[in-house]
Amino acid sequence: MSFLYPLALTGIAAVGLPILLHMIRRHTRQRVAFSTLMFLRTTAPRLRNRRRLEHLPLLILRCLILCLLALAFARPFIPRAVSKRPERVGKRLAILIDTSASMRREGMWDQAVNAARTALEDAGPDDRVSIMSFDQDAQTLLGFEQWAEIPPERRASVADQQMSELSPSWARTELGRALVTTAETMEDDEINEEGRAGGQREILLISDLQQGSGVEALQAYEWPEGMKLTVKLIRPRGTTNAALQLMADRNRLASSDRDTLPRVRITNSADATAERFQLGWADESSTVDVYVAPGRSVVVRVPTRTQPSAGQRLVLTGDDHDFDNTLYVAPSTPGPVNVLYVGNDDPNDPTDMLFYLRQAFDIDDVLNARVLRRVPDETVGREDIEMAHLVVVADGVIGQSVAPLRQYLESGRTVMLVLRSPEAVRVLSDLAGTENVDSQEADVDQYAMLAQIEFDHPLLVSFADPRFGDFTRIHFWKYRRVDLANCPEAQILAHFDSGDPAWFEIPVGRGSLLVWTCGWHPADSDLALSSKFAPLLYSALEYGGTLALRQAQYAVGDPVPLPIRTMSSRGNRRMRKPDGSVINLEADQQTFAQTNLPGIYTSESSANTRRFAINLPPKESRTDPMPIEDLERLGVSMAPSNIAIERTEQATAQSSFSEMESEQKLWRWVIVAALAALLVETWLGGWLTPTDPAPEGEQI
Amino acid sequence: MMGQAAASNPRPGSHPGSGMVDPAALMKIRSMELRARAIVHGFWKGIHRSPYHGFSAEFTEYRQYTYGDDPRTIDWRVYARSDRFYIKRFQDETNLRCHLLIDHSRSMGYGSGSYTKAQYAGTLAATLAYFLFTQGDAVGLATFDTEIRQYMPPRNRPSYLRRLILALEAQPHGRATDLGPPLQRLAQMLTRRGLVVLISDLLASIDRLERDLGYLAAGGHDVVLFQILDPTELSFDFDAPALFRDIESERDIYVDPSAAQRGYQRLLSKHLAQTKSICQTRGVDYHLFATDRPFDLALLDFLQHRMRLRKQVRRVASPGSGGRT
């Protein structure tokens, strides 16, 4: 027999009450009025001794009634065999281990490996398990297929071996992408193994779940139905974590003044317990104290160096975790930005285009731009062309200059061609290598305006915001109509309101030829007076990719652009990594992607040597744990905890017991028995208890 | 040990035998005057051969004449015999002034039988009053609890007896018993010597009883104390445990009689012995009556005691007179 509410059986303890009352001399409620109490003292109730328990049957009956009542309230029932839980079906389990830089904190990696091992031990022989790791990319260490092929007794050792080769990297955390990849991998496995589809699907995420984890990829992903995510949160031993970040002060960094020092931002974690840190150069003993409250950040100027050196490394001390306490600062070697202008313009004549071009570039001391003018009648020197970051051709060029310019274009640079006359289209044919491109002066009624602007193009993307995309105030008095029917590779960037192309691009080799059918000098348009003019020129300068080479600070995992090889820089190029390893670069390699270590990288070639710094991604230093609810808000379905599962099972069992009890209703018979015992007790009590004689004295 | 009277007390309702009137039967007579009359007449029948006609008509003493005495009081026969002037003093028959001092505290309302101590005390007082009225004495009444509640000065008119008996029929309503203030007040009020009959259960502290009785004794009054107790109060022979409530203070205590009886009797005996001792010290005529004691026996005890007292006075007076002629 079982009980629905076994706790009610504790009511049986109430039988002690009648036993005690039977042992106590009956305490009368009778009151007797008496003339005085001055000769009386209170008498304590006396316990009857065992010999005086003369109402033993009555006592037994009373105890029985209490026991029956407790039994009835406990809701007894006779349990039947409950159908057992269905046999355990093999499930798919993907163990996703975080190997980002934040896992380098003390003791965390061991916790993560232990958690993975525990999960592997719990996996059944029918389960399909995959082990994956992730930082900014997800990697499969052991796939579902491999797992299935390994004999069950060897799976643990193989998995252990895979994990022993794993270690935290220096990369940032792209949690969202990793989850999406894992989920897709699991779905692919289901599709491939249709016979095993339908089982439970679970992703076990072993991570510190830091705030800096990128989860944006989940926003555009519909989480598969029935796939559950379990998070094994790895907690650090200490919570104080301060980080360094170089401020993007390009103006100062580009300065040649050595006394001007960069500034760094020092952030402290929100759950930190310390707020005093020391900042100093790695190879110098002097440090400065920095106070940062938990959750706050301060910007400080780095300490002055006594001995400048090529490699610069700032070190922060005083927090619990030092994985993000080193900041590499590459020595800045900015050179001038050269803009080559080929035209007959007088630089000081405000009616010519060059005047405005110089006005646009000379005002900027950040880039230190220089405008070089070459007249079309002269042969433009190869050195001038190779030094130029942007070439603007305003008039025709002589035949000797075409080849270097075309080579310049093919190497990946940008040439801006302004058609100030229909005859200039010849230069277009020469540079782009196209034939039969006609051009003529357009017939403009008062003025023309721009329409159909391709804001998706990198040249115009900075105007994509509606606040900046209004070109209707720019009036074009004259322009050259160019027929691009014979130039299908041309991409029109903007049309005039008449439908004629205003700006278009013709790819030449790896570079591009930007053609403007209208000049910016006042005779053609008032573009030079517009606020759009300078941004347009800078976009054209940046479009060639030359400005990216001037950057000296990158994060781990970022692809670093490589300088474009020119005629004068032929030869082997190689990259020296901070650990001393050297990687030979391909001839046509444009970016270097093996930036997996923080430190100073050196790009060496016969022409020059470039140094740049790779640092930890700033987001990786945001080590406060992210609430798991953030993942749920992004649609991720979380697996219930073990406690919740147990509670559910208990509730289910309780529900089945409740059904049995309600069917049997044994408590009714127990209540009937209790009532019967009560009747007998009442009768017996009346029979056994002698009629008390009338008390003497006056009764109240 | 119990007092002598208490030890001989029969249970309530028991017949005393010896031809006395059962108080329970007597108390069934509603009119107190009739009860008093029946008792006194029955008493007269029982002692009709008695030579005593009352104590107030008797000679008391001789005293040598001194200047200023009324010459009419000179006993000329003594002068004839002794050639000296003596004046003869008599008890003034009509000048006997008796004060009945009745305890009307709430404890007097207790009674285990069909009547209470207050009813018994009232009947006893009415009997004495009727008896004294028939002798032509003046009888007054004072009821008290913690102070005097009602006072009727002594009178000797027949109609006054009826008023007196009506006052005696009133139920006790006082709270506690305190003899001090009433006796002190009465001593101040009584300028002439007389008889003071105090009827009470004395169920109160008797620490100051000697001093309180001294107020009356110092005034030359003849004090008689009737202590009235219920037979149950004397024996405390209850059967079942109960919550006993003090009538006066209304305090409850749980008492198991079988366990408390011995202690009760011991304390009560001590209390009664102290009371009797105090009365003897102060020359107070002390009588302990249980409410089942017949009234005529009580009256007889009273009269016998008065007669003994008179003889003592005579014995004292005779030698002092220097030889009677």
XYZ file of C-alpha atoms in Angstrom, chain A residues 41-560:
520
model
C -3.546 25.724 48.244
C -3.583 24.877 44.530
C -3.284 21.169 43.920
C -1.213 20.042 40.927
C -2.980 17.578 38.583
C -1.706 14.159 39.392
C -0.677 11.535 36.897
C -2.408 8.322 37.239
C -0.098 5.438 37.654
C -0.329 2.461 35.376
C -2.584 0.656 37.716
C -5.146 3.368 37.291
C -5.372 3.157 33.499
C -8.680 1.482 33.978
C -10.120 2.802 30.696
C -7.653 0.950 28.524
C -10.217 -0.141 25.871
C -11.370 3.434 25.623
C -7.814 4.582 25.180
C -7.193 1.999 22.486
C -10.318 3.075 20.650
C -9.334 6.732 20.784
C -5.855 5.953 19.497
C -7.389 3.864 16.747
C -9.616 6.742 15.677
C -6.657 9.082 15.425
C -4.647 6.520 13.472
C -7.523 5.979 11.061
C -7.953 9.705 10.550
C -4.246 10.118 9.808
C -4.462 7.164 7.457
C -7.423 8.699 5.648
C -5.672 12.024 5.225
C -2.613 10.239 3.848
C -4.892 9.043 1.007
C -3.864 5.379 0.801
C -3.954 3.457 -2.438
C -2.751 0.164 -3.791
C -0.189 0.903 -6.475
C -0.422 -0.771 -9.826
C 2.404 -1.367 -12.179
C 3.095 1.874 -13.992
C 4.185 1.643 -17.560
C 7.895 2.135 -17.638
C 9.562 4.991 -19.394
C 10.317 4.363 -23.004
C 13.658 2.938 -23.793
C 16.382 5.471 -24.119
C 16.889 6.439 -27.726
C 20.309 7.427 -28.851
C 20.719 11.152 -29.018
C 22.951 13.512 -30.894
C 25.284 15.481 -28.729
C 27.611 18.161 -29.958
C 30.172 19.267 -27.420
C 31.210 22.804 -28.253
C 34.308 23.947 -26.405
C 35.228 27.583 -26.190
C 38.909 28.112 -27.064
C 38.870 31.867 -27.241
C 41.507 33.977 -25.542
C 39.368 34.525 -22.453
C 39.650 30.819 -21.709
C 43.327 31.393 -21.048
C 42.423 32.625 -17.602
C 43.877 30.590 -14.797
C 42.195 27.245 -14.203
C 39.455 27.719 -16.757
C 40.816 25.502 -19.455
C 41.183 22.572 -17.066
C 37.583 23.077 -15.998
C 36.463 23.096 -19.609
C 38.322 19.886 -20.448
C 36.965 18.174 -17.353
C 33.463 19.229 -18.240
C 33.888 17.822 -21.737
C 35.231 14.559 -20.350
C 32.317 14.281 -17.965
C 29.899 14.775 -20.827
C 31.679 12.129 -22.842
C 31.497 9.679 -19.964
C 27.748 10.227 -19.742
C 27.280 9.555 -23.440
C 25.696 6.216 -24.186
C 26.837 3.751 -26.830
C 23.894 4.670 -29.057
C 24.577 8.381 -28.877
C 26.212 10.193 -31.745
C 28.688 12.704 -30.426
C 30.650 15.417 -32.089
C 33.379 17.476 -30.482
C 33.871 20.967 -31.789
C 35.872 23.942 -30.687
C 35.373 27.571 -31.501
C 36.895 30.977 -31.102
C 36.195 33.250 -34.037
C 35.689 30.160 -36.195
C 34.261 26.788 -35.349
C 36.367 23.686 -35.900
C 35.327 20.068 -35.787
C 37.662 17.917 -33.761
C 35.618 14.766 -33.979
C 32.619 14.526 -36.252
C 29.488 12.444 -35.880
C 30.623 10.060 -38.593
C 34.029 9.567 -37.015
C 32.405 8.963 -33.643
C 30.127 6.341 -35.088
C 32.991 4.583 -36.817
C 35.082 4.342 -33.660
C 34.308 1.285 -31.537
C 32.467 2.379 -28.376
C 35.255 1.223 -26.106
C 37.791 3.412 -27.885
C 35.685 6.515 -28.228
C 36.690 7.988 -24.909
C 40.403 7.625 -25.583
C 40.151 9.078 -29.070
C 38.120 12.002 -27.832
C 40.536 12.501 -24.996
C 43.405 12.587 -27.403
C 41.656 15.162 -29.555
C 41.019 17.369 -26.608
C 44.549 17.017 -25.280
C 45.806 18.628 -28.474
C 43.421 21.492 -27.996
C 44.391 24.700 -26.235
C 42.963 28.196 -25.992
C 43.867 30.535 -28.819
C 44.231 34.303 -28.869
C 41.207 34.871 -31.035
C 37.934 36.524 -30.156
C 34.695 34.672 -29.395
C 32.141 34.317 -32.130
C 29.617 32.320 -30.169
C 26.693 32.951 -32.471
C 28.526 31.737 -35.537
C 29.793 28.677 -33.702
C 26.287 27.751 -32.526
C 24.905 28.171 -36.006
C 27.686 26.031 -37.456
C 27.157 23.343 -34.842
C 23.413 23.288 -35.352
C 23.838 23.036 -39.101
C 26.380 20.252 -38.681
C 23.939 18.336 -36.551
C 21.149 18.839 -39.050
C 23.431 17.691 -41.854
C 24.171 14.558 -39.888
C 20.462 13.922 -39.497
C 19.955 14.292 -43.194
C 22.861 11.974 -43.940
C 21.732 9.416 -41.389
C 18.035 9.293 -41.981
C 17.727 5.987 -40.182
C 18.872 7.578 -36.973
C 16.853 10.741 -37.237
C 14.307 11.652 -34.616
C 16.397 11.284 -31.500
C 17.140 13.967 -28.993
C 19.433 16.733 -30.196
C 21.569 18.568 -27.745
C 24.446 21.000 -27.910
C 26.618 21.172 -24.841
C 28.321 24.533 -24.768
C 31.368 24.667 -22.524
C 32.274 28.303 -22.274
C 32.830 31.223 -19.956
C 29.985 32.919 -21.825
C 31.704 36.275 -21.612
C 29.909 39.467 -22.478
C 32.196 40.019 -25.438
C 30.982 36.892 -27.189
C 29.603 37.761 -30.551
C 26.046 36.463 -30.857
C 24.874 38.598 -33.747
C 24.868 35.635 -36.104
C 21.978 34.123 -34.148
C 19.705 37.031 -35.012
C 19.416 35.917 -38.586
C 19.182 32.233 -37.794
C 16.090 30.258 -37.025
C 17.014 27.849 -34.279
C 16.050 24.272 -35.233
C 13.032 22.926 -33.466
C 13.803 20.318 -30.857
C 17.465 21.204 -30.598
C 18.380 22.015 -27.040
C 21.331 23.940 -25.772
C 22.930 23.102 -22.463
C 25.448 25.551 -21.096
C 28.249 24.431 -18.851
C 29.441 27.716 -17.497
C 33.141 27.899 -16.686
C 33.817 30.332 -13.908
C 37.140 32.028 -13.251
C 38.856 31.969 -9.900
C 39.195 35.739 -9.733
C 36.843 38.265 -11.203
C 39.096 41.291 -11.533
C 40.139 41.715 -15.133
C 41.570 44.907 -16.531
C 42.370 45.364 -20.198
C 44.314 47.705 -22.409
C 43.188 49.248 -25.635
C 45.049 51.685 -27.811
C 43.071 54.777 -28.585
C 42.537 55.441 -32.276
C 44.304 58.757 -32.205
C 45.453 58.747 -35.815
C 46.496 62.334 -35.762
C 48.958 61.753 -32.978
C 50.123 58.418 -34.233
C 50.869 59.860 -37.601
C 52.860 62.643 -36.090
C 56.547 62.490 -36.384
C 56.956 64.098 -33.006
C 58.464 61.400 -30.815
C 57.537 63.154 -27.641
C 53.929 62.758 -28.461
C 52.820 59.549 -26.839
C 49.751 57.483 -27.602
C 46.877 57.157 -25.190
C 45.381 53.915 -23.951
C 42.012 53.099 -22.499
C 42.089 50.864 -19.432
C 38.834 49.086 -18.616
C 37.976 47.180 -15.471
C 35.435 44.394 -15.248
C 32.132 45.087 -13.523
C 32.598 42.333 -10.963
C 36.160 43.351 -10.128
C 37.414 43.483 -6.579
C 40.525 45.578 -7.284
C 40.788 49.011 -8.831
C 44.437 49.902 -8.682
C 46.676 48.830 -11.540
C 50.158 49.591 -12.792
C 50.919 50.522 -16.365
C 54.393 50.520 -17.838
C 56.549 49.527 -20.739
C 57.659 45.925 -20.689
C 61.354 46.642 -20.871
C 61.340 49.487 -18.407
C 60.956 49.374 -14.670
C 59.026 52.583 -14.110
C 55.265 52.268 -13.960
C 52.354 54.554 -13.312
C 49.425 53.754 -11.052
C 46.036 53.789 -12.625
C 42.795 53.689 -10.662
C 39.796 52.275 -12.454
C 36.541 51.614 -10.624
C 34.786 48.296 -11.374
C 32.840 48.502 -14.589
C 34.447 51.798 -15.590
C 37.262 52.806 -17.902
C 39.823 55.564 -17.972
C 42.048 56.935 -20.723
C 45.639 57.648 -19.802
C 48.700 58.769 -21.665
C 51.284 56.030 -21.715
C 54.435 56.669 -19.692
C 57.360 58.372 -21.337
C 59.990 56.067 -22.672
C 63.598 56.621 -21.762
C 64.957 54.538 -24.600
C 62.817 54.362 -27.706
C 63.016 51.070 -29.450
C 61.389 49.463 -32.401
C 59.290 47.005 -30.449
C 56.960 48.539 -27.992
C 54.969 46.579 -25.502
C 52.790 48.050 -22.779
C 52.043 45.857 -19.792
C 49.297 46.262 -17.220
C 49.571 44.528 -13.841
C 47.420 44.293 -10.785
C 44.449 42.218 -11.908
C 43.710 38.513 -11.634
C 44.131 37.592 -15.297
C 47.008 38.665 -17.533
C 45.896 37.253 -20.868
C 44.811 40.690 -22.040
C 47.291 42.790 -20.127
C 49.802 43.282 -22.942
C 49.357 45.882 -25.649
C 51.697 45.892 -28.605
C 52.278 49.282 -30.132
C 53.866 49.242 -33.545
C 56.159 52.125 -34.378
C 54.319 54.437 -36.700
C 56.110 55.257 -39.932
C 53.657 57.394 -41.817
C 54.762 58.860 -45.083
C 53.087 61.461 -47.255
C 50.088 60.620 -49.388
C 50.795 61.567 -52.968
C 48.101 62.629 -55.390
C 49.322 62.955 -58.962
C 47.403 65.457 -61.060
C 47.940 65.373 -64.804
C 46.624 68.551 -66.359
C 47.407 72.040 -67.546
C 45.674 73.824 -64.681
C 47.120 76.700 -62.788
C 47.197 75.698 -59.132
C 46.228 79.198 -58.106
C 43.450 79.725 -60.587
C 40.040 79.259 -58.967
C 38.501 78.553 -62.309
C 40.523 75.366 -62.688
C 40.043 72.002 -61.066
C 43.522 71.748 -59.532
C 42.871 74.715 -57.316
C 40.009 72.878 -55.626
C 41.882 69.601 -55.510
C 44.675 71.173 -53.543
C 42.199 72.883 -51.297
C 40.631 69.507 -50.514
C 43.847 67.640 -49.713
C 46.126 70.273 -48.299
C 43.903 71.058 -45.371
C 44.398 67.615 -43.935
C 47.490 67.223 -41.813
C 46.480 63.709 -40.799
C 47.313 62.156 -44.115
C 49.993 64.663 -44.956
C 48.775 64.611 -48.551
C 50.725 66.197 -51.361
C 49.360 67.076 -54.785
C 51.869 66.731 -57.617
C 51.027 68.359 -60.900
C 52.304 67.097 -64.201
C 51.394 68.704 -67.525
C 50.085 66.364 -70.190
C 52.695 67.364 -72.677
C 55.438 65.906 -70.561
C 56.095 62.293 -70.021
C 54.901 61.363 -66.577
C 57.717 59.652 -64.760
C 57.409 56.058 -63.630
C 58.586 57.030 -60.142
C 55.900 59.675 -59.920
C 53.301 57.163 -60.833
C 54.541 54.497 -58.444
C 54.717 56.965 -55.568
C 51.207 58.205 -56.232
C 48.369 56.898 -54.147
C 45.851 58.401 -56.538
C 46.218 59.651 -60.087
C 43.843 62.272 -61.432
C 43.971 62.751 -65.197
C 42.260 65.964 -66.238
C 43.592 66.278 -69.743
C 45.012 63.947 -72.251
C 48.335 62.260 -71.716
C 50.969 61.634 -74.286
C 51.606 58.120 -75.479
C 54.681 57.530 -73.316
C 52.713 57.995 -70.181
C 49.929 55.613 -71.057
C 51.818 52.429 -70.414
C 52.942 53.278 -66.864
C 49.476 54.480 -65.986
C 47.931 51.348 -67.354
C 50.427 49.252 -65.433
C 49.589 51.334 -62.383
C 45.948 50.496 -62.923
C 46.528 46.819 -63.427
C 48.488 46.573 -60.171
C 45.327 47.434 -58.328
C 45.464 51.208 -58.050
C 42.865 53.781 -58.974
C 43.015 56.426 -61.669
C 40.409 59.132 -61.815
C 39.785 60.436 -65.313
C 37.876 63.691 -65.687
C 36.465 64.326 -69.162
C 36.692 68.051 -69.468
C 36.209 67.769 -73.258
C 34.822 65.177 -75.615
C 38.304 64.605 -76.943
C 39.500 63.329 -73.627
C 37.620 60.125 -74.267
C 40.686 59.047 -76.179
C 42.551 58.702 -72.913
C 39.707 56.545 -71.719
C 40.209 54.254 -74.696
C 43.915 54.133 -74.048
C 43.738 53.387 -70.370
C 40.778 51.032 -70.423
C 41.789 49.367 -73.656
C 38.393 49.802 -75.159
C 37.622 50.963 -78.655
C 34.794 52.890 -80.248
C 33.787 54.831 -77.206
C 32.124 57.968 -78.444
C 31.743 61.159 -76.568
C 30.205 64.497 -77.322
C 29.227 67.608 -75.480
C 25.836 67.222 -73.941
C 23.061 69.664 -74.585
C 22.099 70.838 -71.116
C 19.013 72.880 -70.542
C 20.138 75.279 -67.810
C 21.623 72.599 -65.576
C 21.658 68.903 -64.997
C 21.399 67.013 -61.734
C 22.540 63.637 -60.533
C 20.092 60.773 -60.368
C 20.240 57.024 -59.837
C 23.317 57.054 -57.608
C 24.716 53.632 -56.674
C 25.182 54.092 -52.988
C 26.235 50.459 -52.590
C 29.476 51.151 -54.400
C 32.453 51.590 -52.028
C 33.115 54.971 -53.545
C 29.685 56.249 -52.591
C 28.847 54.117 -49.587
C 29.668 56.943 -47.223
C 26.674 58.818 -48.678
C 24.291 55.909 -48.243
C 22.715 57.453 -45.202
C 19.722 59.545 -46.290
C 21.095 62.456 -44.283
C 24.091 62.674 -46.578
C 22.688 61.319 -49.847
C 21.110 64.496 -51.204
C 22.987 65.443 -54.397
C 20.166 67.526 -55.862
C 21.735 70.812 -54.850
C 24.711 70.181 -57.113
C 24.093 71.666 -60.487
C 25.986 70.619 -63.568
C 26.091 73.195 -66.308
C 27.945 71.107 -68.808
C 28.943 67.489 -69.166
C 30.136 65.039 -71.836
C 27.781 62.372 -73.009
C 29.661 59.065 -73.282
C 28.253 56.129 -75.127
C 29.137 53.019 -73.197
C 27.490 50.564 -75.566
C 30.862 49.268 -76.584
C 32.128 49.083 -73.034
C 29.999 46.495 -71.283
C 32.343 46.110 -68.322
C 31.715 49.702 -67.296
C 29.653 50.121 -64.113
C 27.738 53.319 -63.949
C 27.894 54.837 -60.468
C 25.653 57.820 -61.112
C 23.446 59.080 -63.905
C 22.413 62.546 -64.828
C 18.718 63.231 -64.724
C 18.824 62.959 -68.501
C 19.886 59.338 -68.202
C 23.449 59.878 -69.359
C 26.194 58.413 -67.220
C 27.813 60.927 -64.902
C 30.332 58.747 -63.073
C 31.267 55.254 -64.080
C 33.958 52.739 -63.320
C 35.866 50.523 -65.724
C 37.927 47.761 -64.149
C 41.400 47.546 -65.557
C 43.359 44.575 -64.268
C 43.020 44.642 -60.449
C 42.567 48.364 -60.442
C 39.773 50.581 -61.541
C 39.407 53.569 -63.753
C 36.935 56.075 -62.383
C 35.575 58.302 -65.081
C 33.821 61.578 -64.394
C 32.039 63.035 -67.384
C 31.946 66.456 -65.821
C 34.619 68.475 -64.051
C 34.229 70.196 -60.668
C 35.540 73.531 -61.794
C 32.938 76.333 -61.938
C 32.659 76.196 -65.720
C 31.229 72.696 -65.568
C 29.482 72.485 -62.189
C 29.390 73.728 -58.664
C 30.469 70.334 -57.310
C 33.656 71.776 -55.855
C 31.602 74.123 -53.719
C 29.499 71.277 -52.395
C 30.076 69.498 -49.097
C 30.158 66.265 -51.063
C 33.362 67.170 -52.905
C 36.025 66.433 -50.321
C 34.424 63.143 -49.164
C 34.238 62.039 -52.763
C 37.941 62.635 -53.272
C 38.872 60.845 -50.065
C 36.643 57.918 -51.022
C 38.489 57.728 -54.336
C 41.796 57.814 -52.457
C 40.731 55.071 -50.055
C 39.185 53.026 -52.856
C 42.643 52.247 -54.113
C 43.494 50.561 -50.805
C 46.527 52.628 -50.110
C 45.281 54.085 -46.858
C 44.772 50.643 -45.333
C 48.477 50.043 -45.526
C 49.105 52.978 -43.264
C 47.266 51.277 -40.375
C 49.598 49.747 -37.827
C 47.166 48.231 -35.306
C 45.124 45.109 -35.944
C 43.337 42.531 -33.857
C 44.045 38.827 -33.769
C 42.332 37.156 -36.695
C 42.032 40.293 -38.775
C 43.321 40.006 -42.342
C 46.103 42.515 -42.832
